[in-house]
Coordinates of C-alpha atoms in Angstrom, one line a residue:
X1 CA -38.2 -205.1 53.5
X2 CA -39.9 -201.0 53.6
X3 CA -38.9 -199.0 56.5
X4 CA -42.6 -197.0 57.7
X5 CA -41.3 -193.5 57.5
X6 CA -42.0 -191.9 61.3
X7 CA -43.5 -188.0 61.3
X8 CA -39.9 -186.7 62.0
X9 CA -38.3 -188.5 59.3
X10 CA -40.8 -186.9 56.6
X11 CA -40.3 -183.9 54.9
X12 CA -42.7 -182.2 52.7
X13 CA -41.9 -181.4 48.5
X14 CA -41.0 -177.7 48.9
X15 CA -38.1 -179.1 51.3
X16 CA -36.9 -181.2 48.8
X17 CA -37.1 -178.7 45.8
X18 CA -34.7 -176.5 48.0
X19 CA -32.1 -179.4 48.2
X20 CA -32.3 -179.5 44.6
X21 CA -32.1 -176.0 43.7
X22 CA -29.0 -175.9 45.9
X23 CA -27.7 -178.9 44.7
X24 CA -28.6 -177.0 41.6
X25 CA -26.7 -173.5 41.8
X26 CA -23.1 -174.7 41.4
X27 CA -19.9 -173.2 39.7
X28 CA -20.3 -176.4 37.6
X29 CA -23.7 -175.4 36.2
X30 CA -21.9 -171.8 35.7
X31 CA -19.4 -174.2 33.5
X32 CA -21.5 -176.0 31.7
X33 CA -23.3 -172.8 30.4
X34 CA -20.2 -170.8 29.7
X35 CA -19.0 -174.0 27.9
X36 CA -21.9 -174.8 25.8
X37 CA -22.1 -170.7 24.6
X38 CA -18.6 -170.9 23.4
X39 CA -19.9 -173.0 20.2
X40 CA -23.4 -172.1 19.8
X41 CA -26.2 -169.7 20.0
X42 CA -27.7 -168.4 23.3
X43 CA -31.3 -170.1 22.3
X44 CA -29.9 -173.3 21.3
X45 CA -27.8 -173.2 24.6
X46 CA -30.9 -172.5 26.7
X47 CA -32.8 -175.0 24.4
X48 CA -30.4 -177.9 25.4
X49 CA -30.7 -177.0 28.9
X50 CA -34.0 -177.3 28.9
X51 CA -34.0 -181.0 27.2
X52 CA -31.1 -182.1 29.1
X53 CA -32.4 -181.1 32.4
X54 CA -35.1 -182.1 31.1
X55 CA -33.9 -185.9 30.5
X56 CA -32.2 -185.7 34.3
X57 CA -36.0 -184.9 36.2
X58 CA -37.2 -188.0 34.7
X59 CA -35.2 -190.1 35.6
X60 CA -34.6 -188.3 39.2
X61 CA -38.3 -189.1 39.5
X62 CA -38.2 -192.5 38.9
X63 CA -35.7 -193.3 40.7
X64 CA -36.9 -190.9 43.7
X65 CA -40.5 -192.4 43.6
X66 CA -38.8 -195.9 44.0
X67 CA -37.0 -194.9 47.4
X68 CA -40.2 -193.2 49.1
X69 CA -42.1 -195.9 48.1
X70 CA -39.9 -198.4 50.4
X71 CA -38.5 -195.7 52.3
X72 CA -35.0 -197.0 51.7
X73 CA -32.2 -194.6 50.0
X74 CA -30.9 -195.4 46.3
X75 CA -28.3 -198.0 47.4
X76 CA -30.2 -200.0 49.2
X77 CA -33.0 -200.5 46.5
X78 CA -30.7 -201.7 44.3
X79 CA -29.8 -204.8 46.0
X80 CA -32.3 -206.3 44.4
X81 CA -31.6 -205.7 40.9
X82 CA -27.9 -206.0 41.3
X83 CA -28.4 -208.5 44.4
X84 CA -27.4 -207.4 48.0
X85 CA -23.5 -208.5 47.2
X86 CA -23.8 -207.2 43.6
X87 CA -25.1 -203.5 45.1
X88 CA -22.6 -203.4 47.9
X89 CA -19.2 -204.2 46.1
X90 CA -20.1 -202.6 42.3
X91 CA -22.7 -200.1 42.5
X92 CA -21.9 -198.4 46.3
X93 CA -18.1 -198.1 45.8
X94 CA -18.9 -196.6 42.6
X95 CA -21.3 -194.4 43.8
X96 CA -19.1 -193.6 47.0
X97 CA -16.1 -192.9 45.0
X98 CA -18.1 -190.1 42.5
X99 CA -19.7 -188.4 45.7
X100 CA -16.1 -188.3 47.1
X101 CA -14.6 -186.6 44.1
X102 CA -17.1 -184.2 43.5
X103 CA -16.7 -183.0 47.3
X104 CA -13.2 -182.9 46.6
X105 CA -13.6 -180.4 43.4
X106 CA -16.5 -178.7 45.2
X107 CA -14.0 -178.1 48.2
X108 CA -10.4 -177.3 45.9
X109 CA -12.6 -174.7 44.0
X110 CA -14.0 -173.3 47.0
X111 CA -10.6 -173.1 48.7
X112 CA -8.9 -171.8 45.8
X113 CA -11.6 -168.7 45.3
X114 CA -11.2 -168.0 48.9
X115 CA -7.5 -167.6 49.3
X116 CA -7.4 -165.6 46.2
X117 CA -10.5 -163.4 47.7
X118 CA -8.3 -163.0 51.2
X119 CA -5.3 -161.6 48.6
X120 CA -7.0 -159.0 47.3
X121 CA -6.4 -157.7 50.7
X122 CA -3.1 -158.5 51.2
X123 CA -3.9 -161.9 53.2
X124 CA -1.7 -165.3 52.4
X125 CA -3.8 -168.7 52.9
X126 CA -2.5 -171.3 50.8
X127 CA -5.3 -173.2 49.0
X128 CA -4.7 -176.4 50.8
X129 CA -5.6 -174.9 54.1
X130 CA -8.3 -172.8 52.3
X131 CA -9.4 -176.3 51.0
X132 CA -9.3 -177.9 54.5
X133 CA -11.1 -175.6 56.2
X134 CA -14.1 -175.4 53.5
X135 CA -14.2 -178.9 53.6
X136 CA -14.5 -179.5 57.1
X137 CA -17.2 -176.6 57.5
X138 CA -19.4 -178.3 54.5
X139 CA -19.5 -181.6 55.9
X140 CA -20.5 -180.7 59.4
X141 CA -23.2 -179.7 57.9
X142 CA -24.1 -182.9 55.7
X143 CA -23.6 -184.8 58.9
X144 CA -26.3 -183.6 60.4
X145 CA -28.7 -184.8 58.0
X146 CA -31.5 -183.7 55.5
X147 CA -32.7 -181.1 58.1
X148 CA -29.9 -179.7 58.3
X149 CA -29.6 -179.3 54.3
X150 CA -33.4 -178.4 54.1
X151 CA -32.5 -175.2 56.5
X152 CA -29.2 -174.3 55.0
X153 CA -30.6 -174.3 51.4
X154 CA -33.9 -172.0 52.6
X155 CA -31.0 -169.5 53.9
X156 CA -28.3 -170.3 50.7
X157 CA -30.8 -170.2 47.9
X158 CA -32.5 -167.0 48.3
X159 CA -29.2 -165.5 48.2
X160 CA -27.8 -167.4 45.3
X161 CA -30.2 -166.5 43.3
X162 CA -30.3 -162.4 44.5
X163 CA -26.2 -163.1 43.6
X164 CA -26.7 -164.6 39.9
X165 CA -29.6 -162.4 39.2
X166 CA -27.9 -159.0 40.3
X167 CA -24.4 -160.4 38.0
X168 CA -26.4 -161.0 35.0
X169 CA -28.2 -157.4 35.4
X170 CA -24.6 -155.9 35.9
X171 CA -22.7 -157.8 33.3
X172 CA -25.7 -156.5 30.4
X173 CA -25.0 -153.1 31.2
X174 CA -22.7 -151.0 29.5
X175 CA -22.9 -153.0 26.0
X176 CA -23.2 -156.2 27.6
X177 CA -27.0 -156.8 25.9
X178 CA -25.5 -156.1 22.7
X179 CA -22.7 -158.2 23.0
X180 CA -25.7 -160.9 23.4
X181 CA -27.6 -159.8 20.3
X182 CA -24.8 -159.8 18.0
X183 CA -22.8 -163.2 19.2
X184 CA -21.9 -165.4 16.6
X185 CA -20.6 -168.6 18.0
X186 CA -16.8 -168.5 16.9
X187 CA -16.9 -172.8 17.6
X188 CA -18.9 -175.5 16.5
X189 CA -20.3 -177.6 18.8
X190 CA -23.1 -180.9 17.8
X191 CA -26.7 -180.8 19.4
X192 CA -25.9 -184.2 20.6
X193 CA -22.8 -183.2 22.3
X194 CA -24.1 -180.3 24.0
X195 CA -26.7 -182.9 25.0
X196 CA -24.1 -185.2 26.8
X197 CA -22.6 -182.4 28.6
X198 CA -25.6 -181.0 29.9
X199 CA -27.3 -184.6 31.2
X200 CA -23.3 -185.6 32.7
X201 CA -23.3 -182.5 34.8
X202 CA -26.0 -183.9 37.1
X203 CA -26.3 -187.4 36.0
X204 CA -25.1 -188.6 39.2
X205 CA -27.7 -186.5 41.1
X206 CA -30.5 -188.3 38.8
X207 CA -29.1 -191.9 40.5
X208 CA -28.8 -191.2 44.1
X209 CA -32.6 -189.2 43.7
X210 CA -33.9 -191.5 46.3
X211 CA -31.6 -191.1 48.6
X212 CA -33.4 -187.7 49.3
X213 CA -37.1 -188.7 47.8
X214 CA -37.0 -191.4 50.7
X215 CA -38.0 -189.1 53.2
X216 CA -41.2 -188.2 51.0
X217 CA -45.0 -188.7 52.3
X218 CA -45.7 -189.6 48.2
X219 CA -44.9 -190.2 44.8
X220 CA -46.7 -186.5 43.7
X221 CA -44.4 -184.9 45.9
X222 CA -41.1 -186.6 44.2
X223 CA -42.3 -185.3 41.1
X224 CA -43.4 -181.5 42.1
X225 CA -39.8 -181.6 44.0
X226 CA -38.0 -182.9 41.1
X227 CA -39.5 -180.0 38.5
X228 CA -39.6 -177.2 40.6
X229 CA -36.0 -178.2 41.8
X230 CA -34.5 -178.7 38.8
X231 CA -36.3 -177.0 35.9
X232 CA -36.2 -173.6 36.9
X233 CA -32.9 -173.4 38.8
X234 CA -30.6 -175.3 36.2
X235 CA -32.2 -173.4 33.0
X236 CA -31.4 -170.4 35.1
X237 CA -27.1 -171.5 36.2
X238 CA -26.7 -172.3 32.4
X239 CA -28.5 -169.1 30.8
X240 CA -26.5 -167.1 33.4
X241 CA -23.1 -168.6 32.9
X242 CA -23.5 -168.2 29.2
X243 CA -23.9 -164.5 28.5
X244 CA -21.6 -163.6 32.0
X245 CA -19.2 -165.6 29.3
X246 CA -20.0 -163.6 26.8
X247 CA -20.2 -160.0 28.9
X248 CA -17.3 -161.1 31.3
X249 CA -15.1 -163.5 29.7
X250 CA -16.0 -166.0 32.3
X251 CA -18.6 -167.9 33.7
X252 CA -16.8 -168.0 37.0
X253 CA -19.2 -165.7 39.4
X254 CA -16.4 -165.0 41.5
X255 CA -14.3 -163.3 39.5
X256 CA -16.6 -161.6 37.3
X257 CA -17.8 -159.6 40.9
X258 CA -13.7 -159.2 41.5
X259 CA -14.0 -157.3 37.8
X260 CA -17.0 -155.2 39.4
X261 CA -15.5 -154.1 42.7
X262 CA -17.7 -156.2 44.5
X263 CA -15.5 -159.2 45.3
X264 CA -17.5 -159.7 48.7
X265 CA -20.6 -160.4 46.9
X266 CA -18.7 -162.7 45.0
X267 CA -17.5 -165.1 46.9
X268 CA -20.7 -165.4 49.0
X269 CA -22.1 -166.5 46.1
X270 CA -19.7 -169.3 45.4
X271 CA -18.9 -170.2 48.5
X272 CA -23.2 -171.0 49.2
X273 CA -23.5 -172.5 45.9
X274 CA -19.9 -175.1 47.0
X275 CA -21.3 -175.6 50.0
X276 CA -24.9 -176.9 49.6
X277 CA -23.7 -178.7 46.5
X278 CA -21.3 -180.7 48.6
X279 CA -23.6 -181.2 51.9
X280 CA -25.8 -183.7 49.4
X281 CA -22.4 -185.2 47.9
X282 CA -21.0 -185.9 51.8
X283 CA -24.7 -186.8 52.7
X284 CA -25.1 -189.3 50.0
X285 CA -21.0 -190.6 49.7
X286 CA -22.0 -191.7 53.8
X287 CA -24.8 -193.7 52.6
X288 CA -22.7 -195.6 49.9
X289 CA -20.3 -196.0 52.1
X290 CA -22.7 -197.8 55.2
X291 CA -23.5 -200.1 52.5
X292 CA -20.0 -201.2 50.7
X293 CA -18.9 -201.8 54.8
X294 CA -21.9 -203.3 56.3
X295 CA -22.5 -200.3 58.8
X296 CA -25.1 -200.0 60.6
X297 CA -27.5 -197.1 60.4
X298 CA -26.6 -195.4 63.7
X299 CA -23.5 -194.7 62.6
X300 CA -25.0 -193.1 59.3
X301 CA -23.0 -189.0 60.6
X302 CA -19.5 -191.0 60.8
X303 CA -19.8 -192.4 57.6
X304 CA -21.0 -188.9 56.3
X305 CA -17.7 -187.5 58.4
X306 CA -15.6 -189.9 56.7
X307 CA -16.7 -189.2 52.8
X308 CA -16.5 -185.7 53.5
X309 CA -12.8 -186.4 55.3
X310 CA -11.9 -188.1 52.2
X311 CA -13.0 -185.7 49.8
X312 CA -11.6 -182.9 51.5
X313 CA -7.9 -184.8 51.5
X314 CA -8.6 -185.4 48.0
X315 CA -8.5 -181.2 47.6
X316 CA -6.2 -180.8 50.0
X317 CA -3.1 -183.0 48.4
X318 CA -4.1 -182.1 45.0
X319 CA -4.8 -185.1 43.8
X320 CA -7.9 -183.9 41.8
X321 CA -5.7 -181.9 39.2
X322 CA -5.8 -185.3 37.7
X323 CA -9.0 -186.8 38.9
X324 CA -11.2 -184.8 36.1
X325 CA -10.4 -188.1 33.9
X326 CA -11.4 -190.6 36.6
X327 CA -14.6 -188.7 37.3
X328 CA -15.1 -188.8 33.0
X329 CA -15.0 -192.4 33.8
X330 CA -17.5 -192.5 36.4
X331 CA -19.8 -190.2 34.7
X332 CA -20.2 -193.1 32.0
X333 CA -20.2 -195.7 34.7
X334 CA -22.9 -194.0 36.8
X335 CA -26.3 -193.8 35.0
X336 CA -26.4 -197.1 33.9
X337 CA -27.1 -197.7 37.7
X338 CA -31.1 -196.0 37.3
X339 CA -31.4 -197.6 33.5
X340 CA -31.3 -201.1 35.2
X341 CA -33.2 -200.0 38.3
X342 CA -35.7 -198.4 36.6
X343 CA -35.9 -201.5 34.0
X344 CA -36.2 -203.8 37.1
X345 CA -39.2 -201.7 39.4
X346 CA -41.1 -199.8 36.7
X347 CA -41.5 -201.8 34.0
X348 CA -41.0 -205.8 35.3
X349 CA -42.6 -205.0 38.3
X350 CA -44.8 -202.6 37.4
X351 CA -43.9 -200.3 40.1
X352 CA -45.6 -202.7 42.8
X353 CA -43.4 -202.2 45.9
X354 CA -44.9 -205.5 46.7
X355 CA -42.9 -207.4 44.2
X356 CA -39.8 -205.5 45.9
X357 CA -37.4 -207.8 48.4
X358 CA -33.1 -207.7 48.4
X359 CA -32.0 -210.4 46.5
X360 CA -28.8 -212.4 48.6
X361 CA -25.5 -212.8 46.8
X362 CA -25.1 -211.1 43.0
X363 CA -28.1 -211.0 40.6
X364 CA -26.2 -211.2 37.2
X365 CA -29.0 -210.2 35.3
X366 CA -28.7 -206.6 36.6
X367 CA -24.7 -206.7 37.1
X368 CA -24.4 -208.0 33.3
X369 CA -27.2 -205.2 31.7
X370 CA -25.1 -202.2 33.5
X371 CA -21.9 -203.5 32.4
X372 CA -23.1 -203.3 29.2
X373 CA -24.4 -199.6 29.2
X374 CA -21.4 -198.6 31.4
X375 CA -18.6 -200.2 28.5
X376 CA -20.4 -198.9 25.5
X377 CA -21.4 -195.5 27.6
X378 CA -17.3 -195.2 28.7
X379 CA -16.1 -195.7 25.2
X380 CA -15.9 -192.1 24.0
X381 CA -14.3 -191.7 27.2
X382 CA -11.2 -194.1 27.2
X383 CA -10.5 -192.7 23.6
X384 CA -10.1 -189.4 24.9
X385 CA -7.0 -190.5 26.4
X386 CA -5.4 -191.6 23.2
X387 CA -5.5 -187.7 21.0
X388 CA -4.6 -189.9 17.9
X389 CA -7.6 -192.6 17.6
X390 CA -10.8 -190.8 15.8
X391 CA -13.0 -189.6 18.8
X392 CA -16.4 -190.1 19.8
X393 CA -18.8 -187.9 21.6
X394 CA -19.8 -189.0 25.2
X395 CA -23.4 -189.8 25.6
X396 CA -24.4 -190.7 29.2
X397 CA -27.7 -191.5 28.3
X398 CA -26.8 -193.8 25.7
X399 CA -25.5 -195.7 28.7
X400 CA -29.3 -195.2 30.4
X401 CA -30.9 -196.7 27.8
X402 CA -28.8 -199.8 26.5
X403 CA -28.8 -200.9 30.3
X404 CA -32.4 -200.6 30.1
X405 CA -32.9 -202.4 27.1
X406 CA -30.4 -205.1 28.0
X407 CA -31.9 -205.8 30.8
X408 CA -35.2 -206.1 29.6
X409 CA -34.3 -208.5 26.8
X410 CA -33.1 -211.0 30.0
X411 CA -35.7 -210.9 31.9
X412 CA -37.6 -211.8 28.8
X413 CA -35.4 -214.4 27.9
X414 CA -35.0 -215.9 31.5
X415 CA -39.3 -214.9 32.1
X416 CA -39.5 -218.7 30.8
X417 CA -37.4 -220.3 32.9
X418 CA -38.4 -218.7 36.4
X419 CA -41.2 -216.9 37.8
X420 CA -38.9 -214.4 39.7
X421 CA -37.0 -212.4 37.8
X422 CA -35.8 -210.4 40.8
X423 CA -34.4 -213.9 42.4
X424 CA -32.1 -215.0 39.5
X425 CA -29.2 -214.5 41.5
X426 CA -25.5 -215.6 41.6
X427 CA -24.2 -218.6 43.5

């Protein structure tokens, strides 16, 4: 069944292109530009952010597009493809558990700039209490829903970008412009690889699309929110972290301003781009969790409260100095999830929302074509923990597209035995 979207529960595209561009302006990005520059050229860096990013809008749009069409968010579409059991026990605890540790790195980096920001002054706030209290702050506001993140990224945005903008000015001063022009990447990094790590970053984004794109009036404005979102804003994060990596030593923006005198300026910047980062992980982490336990929708802000209580114990303990190789895991695991849904509503059904309806118990067909994607996808990944085997480079949207495949080759095969693809579930 669609839910009929009321007026308050719509929002218009230029709403939802905010919550992207904050989701958008993140250390991470930063990372992932100050990583990719360390074995390659400036262009070819900006080149793979354009693909990769590039890749990540299309599938945010179809998998947005799917959500306002029945007005359901991303989980909840997906129990029909991976059948309402199959959707609630595999693809929501997944999904639940990679919201939760983002918002736990999201919070541990936060805390961590911020009691080294109160030091510079002579102030002692251990990072777990730093952590804490970030994390509490960012998911009050992710509890109060997409209005909420829809104002706080029209005030966070603005700045962000008035914060990266005046950094990169700054850092090409003084020789910095000709430490640009005359880089020659020391490393050697593959197109492909560069690839991987660029579509990774925000892969998880792409799959839970329509958990935002379900408040949408129609499928134009999913795509103009997805391309002025994402385009602009992540081409931006990765060009800027590149050449402050190659100015400042760092792609960190926070202590590249400490370097400048300006550490104030700093950690605004890092702290806004933490924060509406991890309102959408909270926001989204609530959702998965409502359907893994059943819970109904009026109790939508405790479940938000509780993924954004978990992830913040996460940072708080410490735990994440070891769950970067969990969330490797999950970043194979996760985009197979849109492969198969996209497989399922765009190209069986044509995209008739009409042919749409939750399947009961597991539909194997979808379970058994991401399982696929998500072994072969995870691959490079496991090796990484043994240093000795030959090693493989991690391609996320290898996972995308053997799901895909897989699970069209199924339905074809089953077509002939049932008029229903979407019913052929497990009993």
């Amino acid at each position: 069944m669609t839910t009929k979207k009321t007026e308050q529960q719509t929002q218009s595209w230029q709403s939802l292109a905010f919550v992207w561009t904050g989701a958008m302006i993140c250390v991470p990005s930063l990372l992932v530009g100050g990583t990719l520059i360390a074995s390659m050229a400036l262009w070819q860096t900006i080149l793979i952010a354009l693909i990769g990013y590039g890749v990540i809008v299309l599938f945010m749009i179809y998998q947005g597009m799917q959500s306002s069409d029945l007005g359901i968010p991303a989980v909840s579409v997906a129990s029909q493809v991976f059948g309402e059991q199959g959707s609630k026990k595999i693809i929501s605890i997944i999904l639940a558990i990679a919201c939760l540790g983002w918002f736990g790195i999201q919070a541990n980096v936060c805390g961590a700039a911020f009691s080294q920001f109160l030091g510079i002054y002579g102030i002692n706030l251990p990072v777990p209490v730093s952590s804490l209290i970030w994390g509490i702050i960012m998911l009050l506001s992710a509890i109060y829903g997409i209005r909420i993140l829809s104002i706080l990224n029209y005030i966070a945005v603005p700045i962000l970008l008035l914060v990266c903008i005046y950094g990169l000015i700054v850092s090409l001063n003084d020789g910095g412009l000709a430490v640009v022009q005359n880089y020659k990447p020391a490393g050697s990094m593959s197109f492909m690889t560069g690839l991987a790590i660029t579509i990774g970053s925000f892969a998880l984004g792409a799959v839970i699309a329509g958990d935002y794109s379900q408040y949408t009036k129609s499928r134009k404005d999913v795509v103009k929110a997805a391309i002025v979102g994402i385009l602009p804003s992540g081409i931006l994060m990765i060009a800027v972290g590149a050449i402050l990596a190659l100015t400042a030593g760092t792609a960190d923006i926070s202590v590249v301003f400490t370097k400048l005198g300006l550490p104030v300026l700093g950690i605004i910047g890092l702290i806004l781009a933490a924060w509406t980062t991890n309102a959408v992980n909270a926001f989204s982490g609530g959702i998965a969790i409502i359907n893994v336990f059943n819970i109904s929708e009026k109790y939508h802000k405790v479940a938000v409260a509780a993924a954004g209580g978990l992830g913040t114990l996460l940072a708080v303990i410490g735990i994440l100095n070891h769950f970067v190789p969990i969330m490797s895991v999950l970043s194979a695991m996760v985009p197979p999830v849109a492969g198969v849904m996209i497989a399922s509503y765009w190209i069986v059904q044509k995209g008739d929302k009409s042919k749409w309806a939750p399947v009961p118990g597991v539909n194997w067909l979808g379970v058994s074509a991401w399982l696929v994607g998500a072994v072969i996808a995870g691959i490079p990944v496991i090796l990484t923990f043994f240093p000795s085997l030959p090693q493989l480079p991690n391609q996320p949207l290898i996972g995308i597209i053997l799901s895909l495949a897989v699970y069209l080759v199924g339905a074809k095969i089953l077509a002939g035995k049932t008029n229903n693809v979407g019913n052929l579930e497990g009993k």
